[in-house]
Coordinates of C-alpha atoms and ligand atoms in Angstrom, one line a residue:
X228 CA 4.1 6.6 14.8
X229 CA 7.4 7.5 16.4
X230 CA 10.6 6.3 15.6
X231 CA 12.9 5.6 18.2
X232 CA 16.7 6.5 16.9
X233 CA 18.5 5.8 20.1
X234 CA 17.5 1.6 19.1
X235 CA 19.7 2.4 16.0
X236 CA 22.9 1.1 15.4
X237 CA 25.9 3.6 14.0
X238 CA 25.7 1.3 10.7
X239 CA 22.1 1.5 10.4
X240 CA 22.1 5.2 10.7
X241 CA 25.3 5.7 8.4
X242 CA 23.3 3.8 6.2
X243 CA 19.9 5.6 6.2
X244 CA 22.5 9.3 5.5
X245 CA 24.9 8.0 2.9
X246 CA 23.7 5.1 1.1
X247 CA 25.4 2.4 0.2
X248 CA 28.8 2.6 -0.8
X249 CA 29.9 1.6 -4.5
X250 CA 31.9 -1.7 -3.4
X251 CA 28.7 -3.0 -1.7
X252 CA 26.5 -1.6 -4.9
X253 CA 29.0 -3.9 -7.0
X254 CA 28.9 -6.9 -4.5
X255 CA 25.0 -7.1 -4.8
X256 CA 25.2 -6.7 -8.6
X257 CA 27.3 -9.4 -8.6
X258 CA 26.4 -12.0 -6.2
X259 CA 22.5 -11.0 -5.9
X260 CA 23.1 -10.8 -2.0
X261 CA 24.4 -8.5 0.3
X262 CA 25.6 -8.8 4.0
X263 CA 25.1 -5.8 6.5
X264 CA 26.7 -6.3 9.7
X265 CA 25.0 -4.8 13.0
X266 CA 22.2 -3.5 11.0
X267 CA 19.9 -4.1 13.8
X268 CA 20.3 -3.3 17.5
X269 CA 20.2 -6.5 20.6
X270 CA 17.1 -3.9 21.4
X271 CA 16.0 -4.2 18.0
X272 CA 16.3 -8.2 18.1
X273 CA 14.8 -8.5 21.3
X274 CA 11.9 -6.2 20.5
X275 CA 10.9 -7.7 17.5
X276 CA 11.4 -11.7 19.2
X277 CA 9.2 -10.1 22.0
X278 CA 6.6 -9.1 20.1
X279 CA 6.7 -12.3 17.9
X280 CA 5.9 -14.5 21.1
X281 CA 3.6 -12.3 22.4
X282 CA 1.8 -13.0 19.3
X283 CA 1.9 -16.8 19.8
X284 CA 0.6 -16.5 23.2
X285 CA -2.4 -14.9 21.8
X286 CA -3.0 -17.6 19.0
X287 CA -5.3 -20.6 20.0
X288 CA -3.9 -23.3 18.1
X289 CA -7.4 -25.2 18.3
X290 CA -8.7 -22.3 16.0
X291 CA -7.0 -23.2 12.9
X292 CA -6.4 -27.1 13.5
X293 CA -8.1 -27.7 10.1
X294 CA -5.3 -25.8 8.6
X295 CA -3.1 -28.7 8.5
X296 CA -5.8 -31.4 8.7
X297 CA -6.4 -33.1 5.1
X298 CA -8.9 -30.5 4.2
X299 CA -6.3 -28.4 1.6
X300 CA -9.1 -26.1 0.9
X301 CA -9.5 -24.6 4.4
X302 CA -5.6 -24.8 4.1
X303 CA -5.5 -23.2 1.0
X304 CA -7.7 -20.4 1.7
X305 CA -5.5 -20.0 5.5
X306 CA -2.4 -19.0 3.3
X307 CA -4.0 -17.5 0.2
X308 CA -6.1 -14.8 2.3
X309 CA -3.0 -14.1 4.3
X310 CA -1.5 -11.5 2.1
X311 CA -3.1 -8.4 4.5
X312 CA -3.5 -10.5 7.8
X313 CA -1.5 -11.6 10.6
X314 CA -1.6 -15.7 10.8
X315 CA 0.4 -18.5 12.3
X316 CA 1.3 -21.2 10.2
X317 CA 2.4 -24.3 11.6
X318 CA 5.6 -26.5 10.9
X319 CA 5.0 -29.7 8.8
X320 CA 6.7 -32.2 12.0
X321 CA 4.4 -30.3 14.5
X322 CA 2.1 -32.8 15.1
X323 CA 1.6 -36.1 16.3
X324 CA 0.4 -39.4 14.1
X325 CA -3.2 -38.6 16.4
X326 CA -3.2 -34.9 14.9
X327 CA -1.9 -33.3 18.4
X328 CA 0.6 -30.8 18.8
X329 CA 4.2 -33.0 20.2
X330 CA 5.5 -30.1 22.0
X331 CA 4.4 -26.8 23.0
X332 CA 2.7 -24.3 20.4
X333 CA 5.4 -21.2 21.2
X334 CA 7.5 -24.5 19.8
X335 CA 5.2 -25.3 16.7
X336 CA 5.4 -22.4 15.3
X337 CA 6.6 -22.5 11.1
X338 CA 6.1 -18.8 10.6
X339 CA 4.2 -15.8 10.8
X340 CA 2.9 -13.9 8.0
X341 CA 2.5 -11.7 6.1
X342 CA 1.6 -8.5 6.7
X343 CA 3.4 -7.9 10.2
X344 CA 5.0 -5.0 8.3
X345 CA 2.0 -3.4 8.2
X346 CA -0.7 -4.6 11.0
X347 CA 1.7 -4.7 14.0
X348 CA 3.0 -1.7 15.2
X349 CA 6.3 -3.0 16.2
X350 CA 7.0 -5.0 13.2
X351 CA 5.6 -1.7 11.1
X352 CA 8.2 0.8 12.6
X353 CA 11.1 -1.7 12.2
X354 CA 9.7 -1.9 8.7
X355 CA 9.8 2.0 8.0
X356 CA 13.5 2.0 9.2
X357 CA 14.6 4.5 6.6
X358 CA 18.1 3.0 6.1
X359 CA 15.2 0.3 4.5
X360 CA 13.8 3.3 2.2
X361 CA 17.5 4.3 1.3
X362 CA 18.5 0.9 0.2
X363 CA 15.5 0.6 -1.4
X364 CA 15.9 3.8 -3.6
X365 CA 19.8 2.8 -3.7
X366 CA 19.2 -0.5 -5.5
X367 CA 16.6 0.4 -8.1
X368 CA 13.2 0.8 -6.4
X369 CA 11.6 3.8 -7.9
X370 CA 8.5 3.8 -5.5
X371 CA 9.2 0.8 -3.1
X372 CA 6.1 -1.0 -1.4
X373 CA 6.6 -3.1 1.6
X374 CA 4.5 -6.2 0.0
X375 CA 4.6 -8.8 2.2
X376 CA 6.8 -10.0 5.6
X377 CA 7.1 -12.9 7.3
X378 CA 8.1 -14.1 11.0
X379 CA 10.6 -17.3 10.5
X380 CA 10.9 -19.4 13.8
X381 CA 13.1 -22.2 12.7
X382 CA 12.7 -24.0 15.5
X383 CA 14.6 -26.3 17.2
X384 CA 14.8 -30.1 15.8
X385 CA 11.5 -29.4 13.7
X386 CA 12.8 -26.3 11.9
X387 CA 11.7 -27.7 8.1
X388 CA 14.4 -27.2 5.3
X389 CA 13.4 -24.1 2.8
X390 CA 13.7 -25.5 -0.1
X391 CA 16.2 -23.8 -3.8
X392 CA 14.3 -21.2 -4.5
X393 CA 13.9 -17.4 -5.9
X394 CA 11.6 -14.9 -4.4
X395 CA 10.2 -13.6 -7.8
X396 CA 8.9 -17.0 -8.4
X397 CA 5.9 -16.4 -5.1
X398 CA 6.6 -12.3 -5.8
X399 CA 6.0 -11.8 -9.4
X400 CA 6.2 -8.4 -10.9
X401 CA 6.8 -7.3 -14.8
X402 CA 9.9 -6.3 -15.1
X403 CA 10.7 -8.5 -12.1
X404 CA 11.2 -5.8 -8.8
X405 CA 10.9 -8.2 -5.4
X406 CA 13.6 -7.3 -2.7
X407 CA 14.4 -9.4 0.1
X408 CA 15.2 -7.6 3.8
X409 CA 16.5 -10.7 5.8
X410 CA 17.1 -9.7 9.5
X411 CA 18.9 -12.8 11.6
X412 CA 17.1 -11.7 15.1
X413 CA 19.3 -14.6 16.4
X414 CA 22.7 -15.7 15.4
X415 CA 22.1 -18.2 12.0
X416 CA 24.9 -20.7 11.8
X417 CA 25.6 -24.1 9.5
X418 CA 23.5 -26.1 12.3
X419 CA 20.8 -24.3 12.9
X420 CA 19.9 -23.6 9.3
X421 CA 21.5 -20.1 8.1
X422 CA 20.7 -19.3 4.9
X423 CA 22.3 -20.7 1.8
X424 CA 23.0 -18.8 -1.8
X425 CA 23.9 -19.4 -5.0
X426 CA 26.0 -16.6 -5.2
X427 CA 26.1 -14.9 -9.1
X428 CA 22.3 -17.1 -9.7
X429 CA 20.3 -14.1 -10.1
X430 CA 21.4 -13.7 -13.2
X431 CA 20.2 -17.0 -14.6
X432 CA 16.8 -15.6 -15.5
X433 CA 13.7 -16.8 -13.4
X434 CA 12.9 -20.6 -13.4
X435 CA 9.6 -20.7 -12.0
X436 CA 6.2 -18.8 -11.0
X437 CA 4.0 -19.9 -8.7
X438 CA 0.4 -18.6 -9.5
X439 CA -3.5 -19.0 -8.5
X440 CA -5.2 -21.2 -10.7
X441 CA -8.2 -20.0 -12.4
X442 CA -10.3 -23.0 -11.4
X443 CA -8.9 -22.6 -7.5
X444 CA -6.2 -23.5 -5.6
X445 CA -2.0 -23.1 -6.9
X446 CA 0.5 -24.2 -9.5
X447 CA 4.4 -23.4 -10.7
X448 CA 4.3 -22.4 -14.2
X449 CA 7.7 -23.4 -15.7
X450 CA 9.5 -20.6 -17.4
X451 CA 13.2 -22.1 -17.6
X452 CA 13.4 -26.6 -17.4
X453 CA 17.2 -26.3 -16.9
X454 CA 18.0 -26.9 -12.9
X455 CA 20.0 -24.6 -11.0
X456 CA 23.6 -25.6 -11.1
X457 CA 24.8 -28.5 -8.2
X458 CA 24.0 -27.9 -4.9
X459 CA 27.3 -28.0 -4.0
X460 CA 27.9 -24.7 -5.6
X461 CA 25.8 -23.0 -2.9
X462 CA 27.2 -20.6 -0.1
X463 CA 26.3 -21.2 3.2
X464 CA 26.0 -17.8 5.1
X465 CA 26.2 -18.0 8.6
X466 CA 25.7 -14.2 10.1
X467 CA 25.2 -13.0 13.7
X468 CA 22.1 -11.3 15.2
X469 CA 21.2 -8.0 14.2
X470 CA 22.7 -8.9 10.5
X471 CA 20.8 -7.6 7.5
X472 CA 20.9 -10.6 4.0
X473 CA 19.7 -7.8 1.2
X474 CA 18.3 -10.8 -1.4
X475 CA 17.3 -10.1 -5.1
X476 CA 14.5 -11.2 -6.2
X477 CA 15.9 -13.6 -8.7
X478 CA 18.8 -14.9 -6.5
X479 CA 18.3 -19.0 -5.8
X480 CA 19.0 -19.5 -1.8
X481 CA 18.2 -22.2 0.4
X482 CA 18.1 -23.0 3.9
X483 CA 18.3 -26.4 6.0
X484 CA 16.3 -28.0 8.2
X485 CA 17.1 -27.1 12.0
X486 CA 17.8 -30.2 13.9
X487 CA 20.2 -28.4 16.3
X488 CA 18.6 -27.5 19.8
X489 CA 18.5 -23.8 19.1
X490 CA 16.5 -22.0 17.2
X491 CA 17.1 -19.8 14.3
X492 CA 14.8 -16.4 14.1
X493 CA 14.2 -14.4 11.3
X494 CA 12.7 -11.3 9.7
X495 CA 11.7 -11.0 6.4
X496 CA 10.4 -8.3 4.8
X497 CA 10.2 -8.4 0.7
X498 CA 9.2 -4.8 -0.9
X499 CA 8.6 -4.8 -4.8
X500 CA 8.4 -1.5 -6.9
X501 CA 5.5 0.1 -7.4
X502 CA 5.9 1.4 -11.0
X503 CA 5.9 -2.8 -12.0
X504 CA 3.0 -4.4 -13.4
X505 CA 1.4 -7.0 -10.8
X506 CA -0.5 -9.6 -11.9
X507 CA -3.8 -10.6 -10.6
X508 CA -2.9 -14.4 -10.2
X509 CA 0.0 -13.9 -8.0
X510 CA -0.9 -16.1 -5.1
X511 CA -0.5 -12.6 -2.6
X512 CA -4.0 -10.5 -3.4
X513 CA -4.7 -7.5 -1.4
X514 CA -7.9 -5.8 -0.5
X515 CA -6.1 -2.3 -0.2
X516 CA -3.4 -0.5 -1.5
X517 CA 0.2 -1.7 -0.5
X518 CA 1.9 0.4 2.1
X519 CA 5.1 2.3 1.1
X520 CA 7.8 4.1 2.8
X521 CA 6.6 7.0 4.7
X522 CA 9.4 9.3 5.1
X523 CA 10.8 9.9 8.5
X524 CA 13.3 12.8 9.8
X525 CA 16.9 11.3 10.8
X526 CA 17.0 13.8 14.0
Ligands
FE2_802 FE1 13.1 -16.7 0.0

């Protein structure tokens, strides 16, 4: 696959030569979060929003109605086989009191997941952006894998609240490894549901993990009953498009419904490292090996 440089941005590409710099190496170690400016291109946006409708287009939401029908085992199996397939997950307010859709399906639309990194080609190549595979080595990552990615709509007035929470908990590895790539492909603001962090958290230890039962279906295993500290203490983070959110994988962050008239789309794209042990009750199972970087010349 080619990789088209001229979509870069200068920071991007400063990025993917030279690393990050030792302030922003002491700003993620401290807060657990990290906030790239013009990572991404308006090209880069657009692409990636293009491709993310085209997708919808193609999805027949009479195909999967059952998903969010009372049967939670055809749900259940929808999500937990979605680790190495592309699938549209509706949003909980989608639907009617009959069981129909209240507004369009392009509107309906939760998120996509979660292996757009490695299925679609246009989400793959944004995926192997080396700046990506730099940061990666920069913060730890001895053999990075791109594990899992998701599509975030947030759609206008039905865009559902993300609850506190830390990636490790659904993206368990031993030591813990999971890396969040957030990519705002539209501006995020306070209204329209930007994400929210608890800056410093990832260093209060992992509360919860979220695992497959042996008899079937899901549950959170407590590992720590004290709560996060008040919500209060949380920091909203409103960025424009084309902004990159690095997240660690223990850092608690949040984000509120969308009841503003525009929406609020996303890229996510969490890598873990490959040298970690992962378990074979994590919720995200695989039927082949878990793609990594593939190095790409900068010129
Ligand atoms: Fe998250």
């Amino acid at each position: 696959m080619t990789t088209n440089h001229s979509t870069y941005t200068a920071v991007s590409q400063a990025l993917a030569e030279q690393g990050l710099s030792l302030a922003q190496l002491d700003a993620y170690q401290e807060n657990g979060f990290l906030v790239i400016e013009d990572f991404a291109s308006a090209q880069q946006c657009s692409a990636l929003m293009q491709r993310a409708d085209d997708i919808l287009t193609a999805f027949d939401p009479q195909e999967h109605r059952s998903v969010f029908s009372t049967d939670n085992q055809d749900r259940d199996a929808y999500f937990l086989e979605s680790g190495d397939q592309i699938r549209c997950f509706f949003e909980a307010d989608a639907f009617d009191e009959q069981g129909q859709l209240r507004q369009a399906k392009q509107h309906s639309i939760n998120k996509i997941g979660h292996a757009l990194h490695e299925l679609d080609p246009v989400f793959a190549q944004f995926s192997q952006h080396p700046a990506l595979a730099r940061l990666a080595q920069d913060l730890g990552l001895q053999n990075p894998r791109l594990l899992q990615s998701m599509y975030i709509f947030k759609q206008p007035k039905i865009g559902g609240e993300v609850g506190l929470h830390q990636d490790a908990t659904f993206l368990y590895t031993t030591p813990i490894t999971v890396t969040g790539f957030w990519f705002a492909l539209e501006d995020a603001t306070v209204e329209n549901g930007c994400l929210q962090a608890l800056a410093g958290g990832h260093q209060l230890g992992l509360k919860q993990r979220y695992f497959r039962r042996p008899q079937g279906g899901t549950d959170f295993e407590t590992l720590d009953p004290s709560p996060f500290p008040q919500a209060a203490a949380l920091e909203c983070l409103p960025v424009k498009a084309g902004t990159l959110v690095v997240l660690h994988g223990l850092l608690p962050h949040f984000s509120a419904a969308n009841r503003s008239s525009r929406s609020r789309q996303a890229y996510a794209l969490h890598c873990i490292d490959a040298a970690a042990d992962y378990p074979s009750d994590n919720w995200l199972q695989r039927t082949h090996p878990i793609p990594g970087f593939v190095p790409v010349p900068l010129n």
